Short mmCIF file of C-alpha atoms in Angstrom, two decimals:
data_model
loop_
_atom_site.label_atom_id
_atom_site.label_comp_id
_atom_site.label_asym_id
_atom_site.label_seq_id
_atom_site.Cartn_x
_atom_site.Cartn_y
_atom_site.Cartn_z
CA MET A 18 -8.73 16.81 26.41
CA THR A 19 -11.05 19.53 25.65
CA THR A 20 -14.65 19.34 26.89
CA LYS A 21 -15.97 19.43 23.24
CA ASP A 22 -18.13 16.23 22.93
CA SER A 23 -16.62 14.81 19.63
CA ARG A 24 -19.33 12.08 19.53
CA THR A 25 -21.82 14.67 18.48
CA ILE A 26 -19.74 15.54 15.40
CA LEU A 27 -20.40 13.77 12.04
CA ILE A 28 -17.77 13.84 9.54
CA THR A 29 -18.05 13.33 5.95
CA LYS A 30 -15.97 10.52 4.30
CA ALA A 31 -14.64 10.58 0.52
CA SER A 32 -17.88 8.70 -0.47
CA GLY A 33 -20.22 11.29 0.81
CA ARG A 34 -21.12 8.93 3.66
CA ARG A 35 -21.34 10.62 7.13
CA GLU A 36 -20.07 8.84 10.37
CA PRO A 37 -19.36 10.09 14.06
CA PHE A 38 -15.99 11.35 14.47
CA ASP A 39 -13.86 9.17 16.49
CA VAL A 40 -10.78 10.65 18.31
CA GLN A 41 -9.54 7.17 19.35
CA LYS A 42 -9.28 6.11 15.71
CA LEU A 43 -7.38 9.29 15.02
CA LYS A 44 -4.93 8.71 17.71
CA GLU A 45 -4.47 4.84 16.80
CA SER A 46 -3.45 6.15 13.16
CA MET A 47 -0.74 8.42 14.56
CA ARG A 48 0.21 5.94 16.97
CA ASN A 49 0.70 3.40 14.31
CA ALA A 50 2.88 6.15 12.57
CA GLY A 51 5.21 6.05 15.54
CA ALA A 52 4.12 9.25 17.25
CA GLY A 53 4.89 9.45 20.91
CA GLU A 54 1.81 9.72 23.42
CA GLU A 55 2.67 13.37 24.20
CA VAL A 56 2.59 14.35 20.66
CA LEU A 57 -0.43 12.51 19.80
CA GLU A 58 -2.48 13.87 22.64
CA GLY A 59 -1.58 17.31 21.85
CA ILE A 60 -2.48 17.01 18.20
CA ALA A 61 -5.84 15.09 18.94
CA GLU A 62 -6.69 17.93 21.34
CA ASP A 63 -6.13 20.37 18.64
CA ILE A 64 -8.21 18.31 16.09
CA VAL A 65 -11.05 17.87 18.62
CA SER A 66 -11.24 21.53 19.43
CA TRP A 67 -11.12 22.37 15.64
CA VAL A 68 -13.35 19.79 14.03
CA TYR A 69 -16.83 20.80 13.03
CA ASP A 70 -20.04 19.08 11.87
CA GLY A 71 -19.70 17.84 8.17
CA ALA A 72 -16.00 18.24 8.19
CA PRO A 73 -14.23 16.16 5.15
CA THR A 74 -12.13 13.46 6.43
CA ARG A 75 -9.38 14.66 4.10
CA LYS A 76 -9.21 18.07 5.83
CA ILE A 77 -8.94 16.39 9.30
CA TYR A 78 -5.98 13.99 7.73
CA ALA A 79 -4.28 17.21 6.25
CA ARG A 80 -4.58 19.09 9.61
CA ALA A 81 -3.19 16.21 11.54
CA PHE A 82 -0.42 15.51 9.09
CA SER A 83 0.73 19.28 9.01
CA LEU A 84 0.94 19.28 12.94
CA LEU A 85 2.64 15.91 12.76
CA ARG A 86 5.20 17.17 10.30
CA LYS A 87 6.04 20.04 12.69
CA HIS A 88 7.19 17.60 15.25
CA LYS A 89 8.93 14.68 13.38
CA LYS A 90 9.13 14.26 9.49
CA ARG A 91 9.75 10.52 9.79
CA VAL A 92 6.48 10.05 11.68
CA ALA A 93 4.56 12.41 9.38
CA SER A 94 5.99 10.40 6.50
CA ARG A 95 4.86 7.22 7.90
CA TYR A 96 1.39 8.50 8.79
CA ARG A 97 0.56 9.56 5.18
CA LEU A 98 1.24 6.10 4.25
CA LYS A 99 -2.36 5.26 2.71
CA GLN A 100 -2.13 8.55 0.75
CA ALA A 101 1.40 7.64 -0.58
CA ILE A 102 0.07 4.33 -1.72
CA MET A 103 -2.79 6.25 -3.67
CA GLU A 104 -0.16 8.33 -5.31
CA LEU A 105 1.60 5.21 -7.16
CA GLY A 106 -0.83 5.86 -9.74
CA PRO A 107 -2.55 6.72 -11.99
CA THR A 108 -1.85 3.55 -13.79
CA GLY A 109 -1.56 0.36 -11.76
CA TYR A 110 2.08 -0.31 -13.10
CA PRO A 111 4.22 0.95 -10.13
CA PHE A 112 1.71 -0.69 -7.77
CA GLU A 113 2.23 -4.16 -9.43
CA HIS A 114 6.13 -3.56 -8.58
CA PHE A 115 5.47 -2.43 -5.09
CA ILE A 116 3.31 -5.69 -4.56
CA GLY A 117 6.37 -7.61 -5.95
CA LYS A 118 8.48 -6.00 -3.28
CA VAL A 119 6.23 -7.03 -0.75
CA ILE A 120 5.97 -10.66 -1.90
CA GLU A 121 9.83 -10.77 -2.17
CA LYS A 122 9.98 -9.96 1.65
CA MET A 123 8.02 -13.24 2.00
CA GLY A 124 10.89 -15.09 0.44
CA PHE A 125 9.68 -15.51 -3.07
CA SER A 126 11.54 -14.59 -6.24
CA VAL A 127 9.31 -12.49 -8.24
CA GLN A 128 8.70 -11.69 -11.88
CA VAL A 129 6.35 -8.56 -12.69
CA GLY A 130 4.04 -8.28 -15.74
CA GLN A 131 4.52 -11.82 -17.38
CA ILE A 132 2.68 -13.29 -20.24
CA VAL A 133 1.90 -16.99 -19.20
CA GLN A 134 0.56 -19.37 -21.57
CA GLY A 135 -2.51 -21.37 -20.25
CA ARG A 136 -4.05 -24.41 -21.53
CA TYR A 137 -6.34 -22.69 -23.68
CA VAL A 138 -5.18 -19.14 -23.96
CA ARG A 139 -2.30 -16.59 -22.96
CA HIS A 140 -2.68 -14.50 -19.81
CA GLU A 141 -1.03 -11.48 -18.67
CA VAL A 142 -0.05 -11.98 -14.80
CA ASP A 143 0.85 -8.98 -12.64
CA VAL A 144 3.12 -11.03 -10.48
CA VAL A 145 4.48 -14.40 -10.69
CA ALA A 146 6.21 -15.44 -7.37
CA THR A 147 8.23 -18.67 -6.92
CA ARG A 148 9.42 -20.37 -3.72
CA ASP A 149 10.40 -24.02 -2.78
CA HIS A 150 8.53 -25.48 -5.72
CA ARG A 151 5.48 -23.44 -5.26
CA GLN A 152 4.42 -20.83 -7.52
CA LEU A 153 1.81 -18.05 -7.14
CA PHE A 154 -0.13 -16.11 -10.01
CA VAL A 155 -1.18 -12.75 -8.34
CA GLU A 156 -3.64 -9.99 -9.79
CA CYS A 157 -2.97 -6.45 -8.47
CA LYS A 158 -5.90 -4.29 -8.17
CA TYR A 159 -4.87 -0.72 -7.81
CA GLY A 160 -7.47 1.78 -6.48
CA GLN A 161 -7.15 5.70 -6.23
CA SER A 162 -10.00 5.96 -3.80
CA ALA A 163 -9.90 4.42 -0.30
CA ASP A 164 -13.53 4.03 -0.52
CA LYS A 165 -13.61 1.75 -3.55
CA ALA A 166 -13.54 -2.13 -2.96
CA VAL A 167 -12.72 -5.22 -4.90
CA SER A 168 -15.90 -6.97 -5.60
CA VAL A 169 -16.61 -10.55 -6.24
CA GLN A 170 -16.09 -10.49 -9.81
CA VAL A 171 -12.39 -10.16 -9.31
CA PRO A 172 -11.69 -13.46 -7.63
CA LEU A 173 -14.27 -15.01 -9.92
CA TYR A 174 -12.15 -14.18 -13.02
CA VAL A 175 -8.67 -14.73 -11.40
CA ARG A 176 -9.64 -18.30 -10.06
CA SER A 177 -10.51 -19.07 -14.03
CA ARG A 178 -7.41 -17.68 -15.32
CA VAL A 179 -5.25 -19.34 -12.66
CA ASP A 180 -6.84 -22.74 -13.22
CA ASP A 181 -6.20 -22.31 -16.95
CA ILE A 182 -2.44 -21.62 -16.22
CA ILE A 183 -2.15 -24.34 -13.57
CA GLU A 184 -3.58 -26.91 -15.96
CA LYS A 185 -1.01 -26.17 -18.51
CA ARG A 186 2.05 -26.08 -15.98
CA LYS A 187 0.93 -29.33 -14.79
CA GLU A 188 1.47 -30.96 -18.15
CA SER A 189 5.04 -29.55 -18.31
CA GLU A 190 7.99 -31.39 -17.10
CA ASP A 191 9.63 -28.13 -16.12
CA TYR A 192 7.31 -27.82 -13.10
CA ALA A 193 7.31 -31.48 -11.99
CA GLY A 194 6.66 -31.54 -8.29
CA TYR A 195 5.35 -27.93 -8.26
CA SER A 196 2.37 -26.65 -6.39
CA PHE A 197 0.25 -23.74 -7.71
CA GLY A 198 -1.93 -21.01 -6.35
CA GLY A 199 -3.43 -17.63 -7.24
CA GLY A 200 -4.13 -14.44 -5.41
CA VAL A 201 -5.43 -11.02 -5.49
CA ALA A 202 -3.62 -7.92 -3.88
CA THR A 203 -5.00 -4.53 -3.44
CA ASN A 204 -4.51 -1.23 -1.76
CA THR A 205 -8.18 -0.91 -0.81
CA ARG A 206 -10.39 -3.56 0.48
CA PHE A 207 -12.57 -6.49 -0.57
CA THR A 208 -16.32 -6.85 -0.43
CA SER A 209 -17.62 -9.55 2.02
CA ASP A 210 -18.64 -11.66 -1.09
CA ALA A 211 -15.15 -11.31 -2.59
CA VAL A 212 -13.68 -12.48 0.67
CA ASP A 213 -16.07 -15.43 0.82
CA TYR A 214 -15.38 -16.38 -2.65
CA GLY A 215 -11.70 -15.79 -2.89
CA THR A 216 -11.02 -17.79 0.34
CA GLY A 217 -13.37 -20.47 -0.25
CA SER A 218 -11.73 -21.16 -3.68
CA GLY A 219 -8.22 -21.10 -2.34
CA LEU A 220 -7.09 -17.78 -3.41
CA LEU A 221 -4.73 -15.75 -1.43
CA LEU A 222 -6.23 -12.39 -0.68
CA LEU A 223 -4.16 -9.25 0.67
CA GLY A 224 -6.07 -5.88 1.11
CA TRP A 225 -5.03 -2.80 2.94
CA ASP A 226 -6.49 -4.15 6.34
CA TYR A 227 -6.85 -7.87 5.14
CA PRO A 228 -6.12 -10.19 6.49
CA ALA A 229 -6.76 -8.90 9.97
CA GLY A 230 -3.50 -8.16 11.64
CA ASP A 231 -1.46 -9.07 8.43
CA GLY A 232 -2.86 -6.56 5.93
CA LEU A 233 -0.85 -4.59 3.46
CA ARG A 234 -0.52 -1.66 5.78
CA GLU A 235 0.73 -4.01 8.76
CA ILE A 236 3.39 -5.68 6.42
CA ILE A 237 4.57 -2.21 5.28
CA ASP A 238 5.22 -1.01 8.80
CA ARG A 239 6.56 -4.35 9.82
CA GLU A 240 9.02 -4.86 6.91
CA ARG A 241 9.80 -1.23 6.28
CA ILE A 242 8.70 -1.45 2.76
CA TYR A 243 7.71 2.15 2.45
CA PRO A 244 6.94 3.42 -1.17
CA VAL A 245 8.97 6.60 -2.36
CA THR A 246 5.84 8.51 -2.60
CA VAL A 247 5.95 8.87 1.38
CA LEU A 248 8.92 11.01 1.07
CA LEU A 249 8.61 14.66 2.07
CA SER A 250 12.01 15.46 0.63
CA LEU A 251 10.97 14.87 -2.91
CA THR A 252 9.06 16.82 -5.16
CA GLY A 253 6.17 15.02 -7.35
CA GLN A 254 7.98 15.14 -10.43
CA GLN A 255 11.11 13.39 -8.68
CA LYS A 256 8.82 10.72 -7.62
CA ARG A 257 7.48 10.22 -11.04
CA VAL A 258 10.94 9.69 -12.29
CA LEU A 259 11.63 7.03 -9.84
CA LEU A 260 8.35 5.34 -10.45
CA GLU A 261 8.98 5.42 -14.38
CA ARG A 262 12.42 3.42 -13.66
CA GLY A 263 10.96 0.74 -11.37
CA ILE A 264 12.29 2.29 -8.20
CA VAL A 265 9.17 2.23 -6.04
CA THR A 266 10.22 1.62 -2.44
CA CYS A 267 12.48 3.70 -0.21
CA ARG A 268 14.92 0.80 0.39
CA GLN A 269 15.50 0.58 -3.43
CA LEU A 270 16.24 4.38 -3.28
CA SER A 271 18.48 4.15 -0.56
CA GLU A 272 20.53 1.64 -2.01
CA SER A 273 20.55 3.20 -5.69
CA PRO A 274 23.80 4.27 -6.75
CA GLU A 275 22.24 6.60 -9.48
CA ARG A 276 19.89 8.25 -7.42
CA SER A 277 21.68 11.44 -7.40
CA ALA A 278 21.77 11.66 -11.09
CA LEU A 279 18.15 10.95 -11.54
CA LEU A 280 16.92 13.46 -8.96
CA GLN A 281 19.38 16.11 -9.69
CA GLN A 282 19.29 17.58 -6.25
CA SER A 283 21.47 19.98 -4.69
CA GLY A 284 23.99 19.15 -1.90
CA ALA A 285 21.73 20.46 0.72
CA LYS A 286 18.49 18.74 -0.60
CA HIS A 287 20.36 15.35 -1.11
CA LYS A 288 21.57 15.52 2.38
CA ALA A 289 17.88 15.97 3.68
CA LEU A 290 16.69 13.25 1.71
CA LEU A 291 19.47 10.84 2.88
CA ARG A 292 18.57 11.86 6.46
CA GLU A 293 14.82 11.14 5.78
CA LEU A 294 15.59 7.76 4.29
CA GLU A 295 17.77 6.75 7.25
CA ALA A 296 14.95 7.69 9.54
CA ILE A 297 12.31 5.92 7.86
CA LEU A 298 14.07 2.69 7.37
CA ASP A 299 15.74 2.62 10.80
#
């Protein structure tokens, strides 16, 4: 590794906050994406040699991504996972469907965007998940910036809405023997107050890195639930077409018989897409 002391370099996050450049953190992100040690060491050395005081994290990320892409598309695709989740916007609708697919992997049957009657008022619930006489009502909070955090106000109002729904359902014979719960899912993070109140009040919380070791990022990698926005073989317009039709994951696209007509790709480009899908899902 170059003799340049990366500890003296302060980089600039999207929020404007500055922090010391951590080459080990960079290596770990590439390792999580599937990069081999030889590849990630070479890229880390390049970044350490190049990085300068005040360098924006987005430029560091872009350089690492560009270098990874030269080595292997599959690794590059997975490395840009966090950005790909951000590209599910600008509305939260595709993210709700994506969280639905994540929850399905947990063995639940899922309904997205449901109007549910509470004891006092009707509520729009992003995801209703049911398994073995247990039902969850999940609020999805989509953020377009990694530096945003879900504040305590969100679990506060989710708890009250869920309680209103539960009161009504417990009166119904259709749900005799059921247990109920609520949750909040986000692609960003929770404030400490949000975690304290949410967990203390019995809500399930799912954030990018929460719970530790079993957050959204780990689940996506473990279960191969990659969003279609990671794909390098698609244009931005093609991705938007898929999202508008509720095709939010790579596995959905891989299993879709109508993908050729939707994407209107040439033979060579379609073959490249299939190769990338196979590599990502393998």
